[in-house]
Coordinates of C-alpha atoms and ligand atoms in Angstrom, one line a residue:
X1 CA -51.3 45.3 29.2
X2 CA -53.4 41.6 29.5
X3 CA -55.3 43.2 26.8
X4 CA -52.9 44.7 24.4
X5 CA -51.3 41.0 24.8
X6 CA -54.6 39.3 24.1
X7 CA -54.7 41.6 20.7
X8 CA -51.0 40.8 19.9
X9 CA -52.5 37.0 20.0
X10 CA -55.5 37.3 17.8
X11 CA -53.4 39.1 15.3
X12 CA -51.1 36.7 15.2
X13 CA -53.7 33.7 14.9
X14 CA -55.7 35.7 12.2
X15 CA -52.5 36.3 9.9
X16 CA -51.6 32.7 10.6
X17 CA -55.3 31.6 9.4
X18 CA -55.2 33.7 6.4
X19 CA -51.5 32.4 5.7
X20 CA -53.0 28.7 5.7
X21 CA -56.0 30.2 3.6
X22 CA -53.5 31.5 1.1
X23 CA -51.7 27.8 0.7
X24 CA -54.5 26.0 0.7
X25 CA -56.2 28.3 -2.3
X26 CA -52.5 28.6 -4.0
X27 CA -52.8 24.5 -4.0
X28 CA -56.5 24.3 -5.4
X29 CA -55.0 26.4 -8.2
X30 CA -52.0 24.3 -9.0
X31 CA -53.6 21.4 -8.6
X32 CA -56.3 22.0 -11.1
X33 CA -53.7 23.4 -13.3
X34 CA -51.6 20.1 -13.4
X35 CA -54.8 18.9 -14.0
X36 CA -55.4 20.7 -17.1
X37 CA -51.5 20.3 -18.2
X38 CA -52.1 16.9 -18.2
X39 CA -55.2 17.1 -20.2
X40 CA -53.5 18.6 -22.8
X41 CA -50.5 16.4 -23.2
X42 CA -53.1 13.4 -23.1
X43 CA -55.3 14.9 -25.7
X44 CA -52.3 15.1 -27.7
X45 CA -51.5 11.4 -27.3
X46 CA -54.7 10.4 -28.3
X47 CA -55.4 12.8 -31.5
X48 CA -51.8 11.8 -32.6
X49 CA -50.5 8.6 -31.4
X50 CA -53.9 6.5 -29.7
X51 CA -52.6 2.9 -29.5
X52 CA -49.1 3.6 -29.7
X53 CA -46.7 3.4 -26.9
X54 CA -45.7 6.9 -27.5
X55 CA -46.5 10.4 -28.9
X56 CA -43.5 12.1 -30.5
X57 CA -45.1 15.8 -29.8
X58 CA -42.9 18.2 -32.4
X59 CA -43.6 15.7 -35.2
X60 CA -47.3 14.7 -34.1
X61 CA -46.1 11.0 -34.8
X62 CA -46.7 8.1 -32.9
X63 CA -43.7 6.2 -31.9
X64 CA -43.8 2.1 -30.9
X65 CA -40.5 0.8 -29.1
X66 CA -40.3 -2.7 -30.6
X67 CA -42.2 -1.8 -33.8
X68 CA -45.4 -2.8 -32.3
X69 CA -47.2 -1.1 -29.8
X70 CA -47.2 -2.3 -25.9
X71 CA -49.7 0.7 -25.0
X72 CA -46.6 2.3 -22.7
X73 CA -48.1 5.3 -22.7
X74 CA -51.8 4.6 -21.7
X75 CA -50.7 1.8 -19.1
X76 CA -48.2 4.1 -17.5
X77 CA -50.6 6.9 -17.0
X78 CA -53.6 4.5 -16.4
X79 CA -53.4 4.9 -12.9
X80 CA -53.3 9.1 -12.5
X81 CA -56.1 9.1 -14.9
X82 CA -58.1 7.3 -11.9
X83 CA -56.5 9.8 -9.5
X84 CA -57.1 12.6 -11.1
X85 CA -60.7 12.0 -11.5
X86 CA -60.9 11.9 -15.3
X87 CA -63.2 8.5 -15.2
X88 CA -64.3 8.7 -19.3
X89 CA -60.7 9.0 -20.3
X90 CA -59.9 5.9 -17.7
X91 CA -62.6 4.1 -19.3
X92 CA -61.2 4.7 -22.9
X93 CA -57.8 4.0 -22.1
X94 CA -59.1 0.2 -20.0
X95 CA -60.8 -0.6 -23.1
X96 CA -57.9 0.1 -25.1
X97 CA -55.6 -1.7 -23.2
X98 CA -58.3 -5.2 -22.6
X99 CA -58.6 -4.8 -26.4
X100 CA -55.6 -4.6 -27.7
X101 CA -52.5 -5.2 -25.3
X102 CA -50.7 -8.7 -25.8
X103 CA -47.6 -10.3 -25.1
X104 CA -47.6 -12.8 -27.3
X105 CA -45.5 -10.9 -30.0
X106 CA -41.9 -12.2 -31.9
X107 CA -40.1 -9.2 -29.8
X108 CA -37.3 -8.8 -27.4
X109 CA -37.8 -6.0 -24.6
X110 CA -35.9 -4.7 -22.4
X111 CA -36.7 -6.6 -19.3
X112 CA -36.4 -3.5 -16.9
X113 CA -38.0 -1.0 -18.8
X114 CA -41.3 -3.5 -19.4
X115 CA -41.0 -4.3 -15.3
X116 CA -41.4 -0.5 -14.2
X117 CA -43.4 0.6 -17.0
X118 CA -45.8 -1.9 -17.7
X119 CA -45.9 -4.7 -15.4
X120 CA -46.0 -1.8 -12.6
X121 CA -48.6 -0.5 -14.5
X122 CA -50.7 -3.3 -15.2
X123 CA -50.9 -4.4 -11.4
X124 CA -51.4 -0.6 -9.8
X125 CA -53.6 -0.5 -12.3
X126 CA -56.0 -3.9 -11.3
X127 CA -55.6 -2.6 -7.7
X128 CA -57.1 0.6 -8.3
X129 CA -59.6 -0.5 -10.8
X130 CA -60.0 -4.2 -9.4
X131 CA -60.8 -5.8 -13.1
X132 CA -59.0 -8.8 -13.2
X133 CA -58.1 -8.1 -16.8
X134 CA -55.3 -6.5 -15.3
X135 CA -54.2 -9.4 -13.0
X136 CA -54.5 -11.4 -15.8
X137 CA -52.4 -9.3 -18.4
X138 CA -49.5 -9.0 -15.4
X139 CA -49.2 -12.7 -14.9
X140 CA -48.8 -13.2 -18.3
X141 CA -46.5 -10.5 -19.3
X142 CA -44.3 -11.6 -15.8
X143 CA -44.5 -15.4 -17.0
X144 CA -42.7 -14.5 -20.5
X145 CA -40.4 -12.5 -18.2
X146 CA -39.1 -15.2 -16.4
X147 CA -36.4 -16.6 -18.9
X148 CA -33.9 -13.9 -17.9
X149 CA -33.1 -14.9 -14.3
X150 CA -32.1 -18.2 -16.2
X151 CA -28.4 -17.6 -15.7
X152 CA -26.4 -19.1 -13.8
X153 CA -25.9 -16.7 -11.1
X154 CA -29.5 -16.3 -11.4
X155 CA -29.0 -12.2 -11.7
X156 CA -31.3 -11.5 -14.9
X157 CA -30.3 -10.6 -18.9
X158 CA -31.4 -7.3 -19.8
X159 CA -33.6 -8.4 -22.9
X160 CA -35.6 -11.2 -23.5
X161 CA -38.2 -12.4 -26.8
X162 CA -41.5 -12.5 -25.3
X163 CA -42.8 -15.2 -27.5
X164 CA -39.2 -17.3 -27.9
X165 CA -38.0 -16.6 -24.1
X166 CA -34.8 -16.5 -25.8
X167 CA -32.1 -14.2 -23.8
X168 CA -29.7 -11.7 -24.6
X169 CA -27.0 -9.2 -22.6
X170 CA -25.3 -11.1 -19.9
X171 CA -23.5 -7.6 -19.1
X172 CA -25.9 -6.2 -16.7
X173 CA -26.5 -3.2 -14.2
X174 CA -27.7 -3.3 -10.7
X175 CA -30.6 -1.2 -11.0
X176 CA -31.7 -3.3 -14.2
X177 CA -31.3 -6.2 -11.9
X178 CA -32.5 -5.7 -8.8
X179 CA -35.5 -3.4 -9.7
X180 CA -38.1 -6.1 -10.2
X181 CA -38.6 -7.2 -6.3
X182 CA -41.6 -4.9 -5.5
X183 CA -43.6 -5.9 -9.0
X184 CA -42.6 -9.1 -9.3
X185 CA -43.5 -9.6 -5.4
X186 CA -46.7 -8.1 -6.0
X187 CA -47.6 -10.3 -8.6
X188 CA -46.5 -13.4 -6.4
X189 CA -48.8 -12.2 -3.4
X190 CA -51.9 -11.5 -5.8
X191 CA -51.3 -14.6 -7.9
X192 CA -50.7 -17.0 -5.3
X193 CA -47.9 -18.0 -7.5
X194 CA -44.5 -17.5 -5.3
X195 CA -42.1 -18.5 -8.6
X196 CA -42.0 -14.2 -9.4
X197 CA -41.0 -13.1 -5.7
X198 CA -38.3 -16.3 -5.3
X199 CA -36.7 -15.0 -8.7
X200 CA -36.5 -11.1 -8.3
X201 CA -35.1 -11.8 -4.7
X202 CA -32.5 -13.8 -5.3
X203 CA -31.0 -11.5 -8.2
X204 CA -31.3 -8.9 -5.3
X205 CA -28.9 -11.1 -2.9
X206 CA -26.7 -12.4 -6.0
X207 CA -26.3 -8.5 -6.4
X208 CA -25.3 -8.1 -2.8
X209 CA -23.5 -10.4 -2.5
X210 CA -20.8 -9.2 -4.4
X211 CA -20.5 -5.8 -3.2
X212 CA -17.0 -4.9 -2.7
X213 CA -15.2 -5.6 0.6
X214 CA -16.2 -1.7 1.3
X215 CA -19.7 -2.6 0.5
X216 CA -19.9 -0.2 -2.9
X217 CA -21.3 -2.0 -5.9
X218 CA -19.8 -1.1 -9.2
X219 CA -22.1 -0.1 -12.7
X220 CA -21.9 -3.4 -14.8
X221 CA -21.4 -7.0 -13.6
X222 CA -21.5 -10.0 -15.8
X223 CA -24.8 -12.2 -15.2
X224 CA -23.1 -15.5 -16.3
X225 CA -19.5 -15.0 -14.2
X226 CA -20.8 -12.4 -11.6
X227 CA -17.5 -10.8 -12.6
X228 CA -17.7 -6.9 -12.2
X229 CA -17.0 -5.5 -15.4
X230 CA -16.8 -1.7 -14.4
X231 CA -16.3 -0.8 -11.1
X232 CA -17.3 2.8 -10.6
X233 CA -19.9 3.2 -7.4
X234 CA -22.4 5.9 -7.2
X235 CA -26.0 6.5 -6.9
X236 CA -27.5 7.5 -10.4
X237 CA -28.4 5.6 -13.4
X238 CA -27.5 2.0 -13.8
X239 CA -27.8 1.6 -10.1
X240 CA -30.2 4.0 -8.4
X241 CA -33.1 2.3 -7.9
X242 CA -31.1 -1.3 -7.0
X243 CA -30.7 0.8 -3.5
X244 CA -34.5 2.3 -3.9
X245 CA -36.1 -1.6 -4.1
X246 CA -33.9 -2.6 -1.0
X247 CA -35.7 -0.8 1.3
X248 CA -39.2 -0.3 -0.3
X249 CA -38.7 -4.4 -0.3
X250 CA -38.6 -3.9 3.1
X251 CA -41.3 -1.3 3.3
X252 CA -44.0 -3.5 1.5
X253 CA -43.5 -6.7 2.1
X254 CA -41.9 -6.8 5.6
X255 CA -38.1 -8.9 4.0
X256 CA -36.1 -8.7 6.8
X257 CA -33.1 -9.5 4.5
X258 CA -33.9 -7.0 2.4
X259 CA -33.7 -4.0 5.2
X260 CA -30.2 -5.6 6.5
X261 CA -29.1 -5.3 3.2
X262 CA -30.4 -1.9 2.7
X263 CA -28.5 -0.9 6.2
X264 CA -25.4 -1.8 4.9
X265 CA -25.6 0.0 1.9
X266 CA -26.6 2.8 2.8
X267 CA -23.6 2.8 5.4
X268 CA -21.5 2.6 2.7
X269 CA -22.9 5.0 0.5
X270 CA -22.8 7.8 3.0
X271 CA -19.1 6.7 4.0
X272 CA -17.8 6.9 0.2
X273 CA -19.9 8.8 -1.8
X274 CA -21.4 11.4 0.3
X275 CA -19.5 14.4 -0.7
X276 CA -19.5 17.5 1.2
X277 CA -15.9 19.3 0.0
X278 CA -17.6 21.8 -2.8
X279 CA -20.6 23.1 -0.5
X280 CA -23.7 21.4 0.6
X281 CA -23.9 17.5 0.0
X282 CA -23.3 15.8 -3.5
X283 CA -23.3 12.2 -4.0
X284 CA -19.7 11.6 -6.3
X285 CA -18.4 8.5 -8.2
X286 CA -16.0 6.4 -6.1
X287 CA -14.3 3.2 -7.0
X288 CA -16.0 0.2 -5.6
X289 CA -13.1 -1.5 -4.3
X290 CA -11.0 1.5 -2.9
X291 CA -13.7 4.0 -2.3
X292 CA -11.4 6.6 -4.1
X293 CA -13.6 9.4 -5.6
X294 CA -13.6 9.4 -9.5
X295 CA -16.0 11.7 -10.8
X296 CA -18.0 15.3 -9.4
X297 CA -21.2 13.9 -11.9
X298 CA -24.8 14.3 -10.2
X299 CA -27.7 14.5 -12.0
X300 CA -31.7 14.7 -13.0
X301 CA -31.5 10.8 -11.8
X302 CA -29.5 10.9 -8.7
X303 CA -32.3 13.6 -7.6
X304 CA -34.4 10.1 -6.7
X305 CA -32.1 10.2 -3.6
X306 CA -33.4 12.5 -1.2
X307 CA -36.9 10.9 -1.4
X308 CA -35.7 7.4 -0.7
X309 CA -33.3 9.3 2.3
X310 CA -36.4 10.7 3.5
X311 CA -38.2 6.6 3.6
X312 CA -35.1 5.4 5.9
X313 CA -35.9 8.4 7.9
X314 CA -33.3 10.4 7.2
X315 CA -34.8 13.8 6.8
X316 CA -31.8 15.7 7.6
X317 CA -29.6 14.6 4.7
X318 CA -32.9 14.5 2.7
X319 CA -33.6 18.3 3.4
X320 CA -29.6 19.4 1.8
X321 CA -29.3 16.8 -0.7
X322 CA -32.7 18.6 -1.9
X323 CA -31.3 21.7 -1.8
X324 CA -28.4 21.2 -3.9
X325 CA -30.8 19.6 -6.3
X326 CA -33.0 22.8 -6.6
X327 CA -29.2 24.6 -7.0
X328 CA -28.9 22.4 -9.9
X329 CA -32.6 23.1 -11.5
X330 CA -31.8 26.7 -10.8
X331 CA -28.6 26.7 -12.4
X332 CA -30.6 27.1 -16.1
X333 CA -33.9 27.6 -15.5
X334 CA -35.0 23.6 -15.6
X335 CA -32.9 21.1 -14.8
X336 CA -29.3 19.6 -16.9
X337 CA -29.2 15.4 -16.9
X338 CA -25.7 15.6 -15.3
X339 CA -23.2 18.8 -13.7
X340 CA -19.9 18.4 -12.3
X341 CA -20.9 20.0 -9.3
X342 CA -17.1 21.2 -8.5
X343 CA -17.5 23.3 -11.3
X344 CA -21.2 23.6 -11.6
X345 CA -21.1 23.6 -15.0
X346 CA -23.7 21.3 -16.9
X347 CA -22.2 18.0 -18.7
X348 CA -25.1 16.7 -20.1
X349 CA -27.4 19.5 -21.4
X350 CA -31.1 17.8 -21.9
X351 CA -33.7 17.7 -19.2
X352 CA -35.9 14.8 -20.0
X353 CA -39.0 15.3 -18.2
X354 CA -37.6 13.7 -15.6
X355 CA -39.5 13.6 -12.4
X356 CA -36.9 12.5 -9.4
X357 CA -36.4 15.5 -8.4
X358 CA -40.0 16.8 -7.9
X359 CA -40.7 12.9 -6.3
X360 CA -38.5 14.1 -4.2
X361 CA -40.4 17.4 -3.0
X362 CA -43.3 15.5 -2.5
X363 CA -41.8 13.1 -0.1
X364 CA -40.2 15.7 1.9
X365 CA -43.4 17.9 1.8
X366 CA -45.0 14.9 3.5
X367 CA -42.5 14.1 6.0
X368 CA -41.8 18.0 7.1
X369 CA -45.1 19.5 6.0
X370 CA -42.3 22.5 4.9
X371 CA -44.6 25.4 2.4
X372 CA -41.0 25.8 0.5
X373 CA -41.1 22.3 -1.0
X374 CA -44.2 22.9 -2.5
X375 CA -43.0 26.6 -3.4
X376 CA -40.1 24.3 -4.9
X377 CA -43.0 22.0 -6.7
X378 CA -44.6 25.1 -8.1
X379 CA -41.1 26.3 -9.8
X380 CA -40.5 22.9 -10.9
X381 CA -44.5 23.3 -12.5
X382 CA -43.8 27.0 -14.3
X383 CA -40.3 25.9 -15.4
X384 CA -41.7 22.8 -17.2
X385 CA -44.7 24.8 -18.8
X386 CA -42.5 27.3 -19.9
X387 CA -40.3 25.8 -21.8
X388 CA -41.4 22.6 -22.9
X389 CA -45.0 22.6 -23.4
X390 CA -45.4 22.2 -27.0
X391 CA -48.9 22.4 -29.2
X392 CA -49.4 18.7 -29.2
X393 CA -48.2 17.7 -25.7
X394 CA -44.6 18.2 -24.0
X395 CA -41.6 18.0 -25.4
X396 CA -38.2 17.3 -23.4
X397 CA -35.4 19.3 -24.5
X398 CA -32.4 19.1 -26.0
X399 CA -30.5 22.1 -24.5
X400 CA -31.4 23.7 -21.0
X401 CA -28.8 26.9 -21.9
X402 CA -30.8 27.3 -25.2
X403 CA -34.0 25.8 -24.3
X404 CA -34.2 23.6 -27.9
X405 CA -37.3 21.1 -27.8
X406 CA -37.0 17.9 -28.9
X407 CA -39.5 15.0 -30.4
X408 CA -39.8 13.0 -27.7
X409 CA -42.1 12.8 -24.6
X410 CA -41.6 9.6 -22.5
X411 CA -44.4 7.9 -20.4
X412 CA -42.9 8.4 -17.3
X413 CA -44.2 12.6 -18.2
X414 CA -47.5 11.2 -17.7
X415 CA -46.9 8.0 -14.6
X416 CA -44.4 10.3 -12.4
X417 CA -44.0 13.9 -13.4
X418 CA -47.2 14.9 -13.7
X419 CA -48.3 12.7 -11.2
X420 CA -45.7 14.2 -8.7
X421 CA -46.5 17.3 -8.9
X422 CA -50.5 16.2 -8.5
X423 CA -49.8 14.6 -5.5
X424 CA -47.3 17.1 -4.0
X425 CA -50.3 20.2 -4.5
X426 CA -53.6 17.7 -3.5
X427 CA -55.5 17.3 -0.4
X428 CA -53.6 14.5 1.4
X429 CA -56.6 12.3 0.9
X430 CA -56.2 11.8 -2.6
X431 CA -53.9 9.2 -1.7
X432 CA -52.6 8.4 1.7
X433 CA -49.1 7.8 1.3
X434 CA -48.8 5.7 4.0
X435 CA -51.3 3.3 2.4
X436 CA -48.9 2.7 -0.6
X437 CA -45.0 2.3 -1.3
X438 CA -44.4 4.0 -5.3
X439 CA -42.5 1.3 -7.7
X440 CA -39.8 3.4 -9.4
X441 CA -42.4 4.3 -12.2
X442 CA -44.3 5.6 -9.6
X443 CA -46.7 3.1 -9.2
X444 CA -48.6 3.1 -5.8
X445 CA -48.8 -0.9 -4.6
X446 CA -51.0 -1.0 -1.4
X447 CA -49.4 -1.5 1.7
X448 CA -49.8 -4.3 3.8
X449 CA -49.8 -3.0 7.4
X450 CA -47.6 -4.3 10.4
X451 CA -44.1 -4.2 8.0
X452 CA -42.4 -2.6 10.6
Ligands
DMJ501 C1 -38.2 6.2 -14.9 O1 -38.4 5.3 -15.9 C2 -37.9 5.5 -13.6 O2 -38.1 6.4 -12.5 C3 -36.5 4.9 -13.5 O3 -36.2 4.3 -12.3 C4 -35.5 6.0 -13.8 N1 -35.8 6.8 -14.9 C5 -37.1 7.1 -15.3 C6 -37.4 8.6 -15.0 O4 -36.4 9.5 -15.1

């Protein structure tokens, strides 16, 4: 009997060790694949579009913003060249950047967009690479950033002339004003200078500060009167990563204020928003003021949400918001930009080449250690092969029910997406993801310990 027991044991065991084999090789194999993937949308961006900030991949034109090229693309995806090994191509793409990138130019950017993408970039970048090139070209780009917290709330414009410092747009969003706390702290702590921290954290408190008596904040406010000018509350674009930078704030540099204010919010959020009535959780539209529901709209960017659930520790609601996520990728094959999920029907057709949702497999993947996130990963992986890999690079798409490619493939393909779904299938070590917190570019900033 001992013995038959004994056998039952070591068969279990063995089919457990060969189950681990299995993953571990199944990884291997998708992690040199996104390897490859990657390869061959960056070998598209430099035959086509080197120097540019973009590649448009159906035309095999380049594509600059503002006219003039910021080198988005190669500053974004500076940093997962370094992880993913590819040293030449990390060496082409420094030189490019040292050689060429400049600020000084007659232009005015959208402040946000230039914070996640390339001030992010610029200082993950000198972190991992340590040439003060980097520091240098951060410090300069955050100086000419400055003007727009010159309001008098102190809550940021959205665009700004980097040679003029002349301002424009005093009708803002949170998440365009209060997503500059982790890069513009950054560049405080490694410039000694604290004018960049100060700024970004008071728009932050401005912001809070008039949340609703509920404590909802609406989608546009007006910088100069702090006046909401649309009060509909919600999670996804326009506000999403205001609540993401509360408590990474937190997270990397240790702002007590800023994980009070993240408490409350989150309080709130799960009060008014959460929405369980059509089956599994949803995060709706709500008025600010009222917390009456308004909308059944969730989307590609309200996926961001289970990752930073999973950071407040949260892994429950993480776990099903997740899984009405991969219900929405699943609903066509790759996933809409919006559904109403009462109806499930999609209301916005395109899939960008988003990455929120995959962030937010790798974060559970790390907190759970759960094989069906990266199963979920993998999906995620074919899907986006499948139907938008194009001869020169990847192409987002204008129709998930038709699958119809379009001419555009954004940076954040190469900073989040790919690097996701890197992350999510390497060995752990590749980068210890308690050593860093991800700006919402997915920039890793190192992690100062003792923040909690
Ligand atoms: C990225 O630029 C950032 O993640 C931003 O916070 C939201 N949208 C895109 C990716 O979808």
């Amino acid at each position: 009997m001992q013995r038959v027991f004994g056998q039952l044991v070591l068969l279990v065991l063995l089919s457990e060790l060969s189950c681990n084999q299995s993953i571990v090789h199944e990884r291997a194999v998708l992690t040199d694949s996104v390897k490859v993937e990657f390869l061959h949308a960056w070998n598209a961006y430099k035959q086509y579009a080197w120097g540019h900030d973009a590649l448009k991949p159906l035309s095999k034109q380049p594509h600059d913003w503002y006219g003039t090229s910021l080198c988005m693309t190669p500053v974004d995806a500076f940093d997962v060249i370094l992880l993913m090994g590819f040293s030449k191509e990390a060496a082409k793409a420094k030189k490019l950047i040292l050689d060429n990138l400049s600020f000084d130019k007659d232009i005015e950017v959208q402040a946000f967009e230039i914070t996640i993408r390339l001030l992010a970039g610029l200082l993950s970048a000198y972190q991992m690479d340590g040439d003060r090139g980097f520091l240098r070209l951060a410090e300069e780009l955050g100086k000419r950033l400055l003007p727009i917290y010159n309001s008098r709330t102190g809550m940021p414009y959205r665009y700004v002339n980097l040679q003029t410092g002349k301002i424009r747009d005093s009708i803002n969003n949170p998440a365009e004003i209060g997503t500059a706390m982790l890069e513009f702290g950054t560049l405080s702590k490694l410039t000694g200078n604290p004018i960049y921290y100060e700024k970004a954290k008071n728009a932050l408190v401005q912001l809070y500060n008039r949340r609703s008596m509920i404590g909802l904040v609406g989608t546009w406010i007006n910088v100069e009167t702090g006046e909401w000018v649309n009060k509909t509350s919600h999670i996804g674009g326009a506000i999403d990563s205001y609540y993401e930078y509360l408590i990474k704030a937190w997270l990397l540099f240790g702002d007590k204020e800023c994980k009070e204010m993240w408490n409350e919010s989150i309080k709130a959020i799960n009060i008014y928003l959460a929405d369980t009535t059509h089956g599994g959780l949803w995060y709706c539209q709500a008025d600010m003021d009222t917390g009456k529901r308004t909308g059944t709209f969730f989307g590609s960017l309200e996926a961001f949400f289970p990752a930073v659930l999973c950071l407040s520790g949260d892994i429950e609601r993480a776990a099903k918001l997740q899984e009405s996520c991969y219900k929405m990728w699943n609903l066509h094959g790759i996933e809409p930009e919006q559904i109403d999920y009462a109806s499930m029907k999609a209301t916005d057709k395109r899939y960008y080449l988003r990455p929120e949702i995959i962030e937010s497999a790798y974060y559970l993947y790390h907190f759970t250690e759960d094989p069906k996130y990266l199963q979920m990963g993998k999906r995620f992986f074919k899907d986006i092969v499948k139907y938008c890999k194009t001869e020169a690079g990847y192409a987002y798409l204008r129709d998930v029910t038709t699958k119809e490619q379009a001419d555009g493939m954004e940076s954040f393909f190469f900073a989040e997406t790919l690097k996701y779904l890197y992350l999510l299938f390497a060995p752990k070590e590749t980068l210890p993801f308690e050593n860093v917190i991800f700006t919402t570019e997915a920039h890793p900033i190192r992690r100062v310990k003792n923040n909690k």
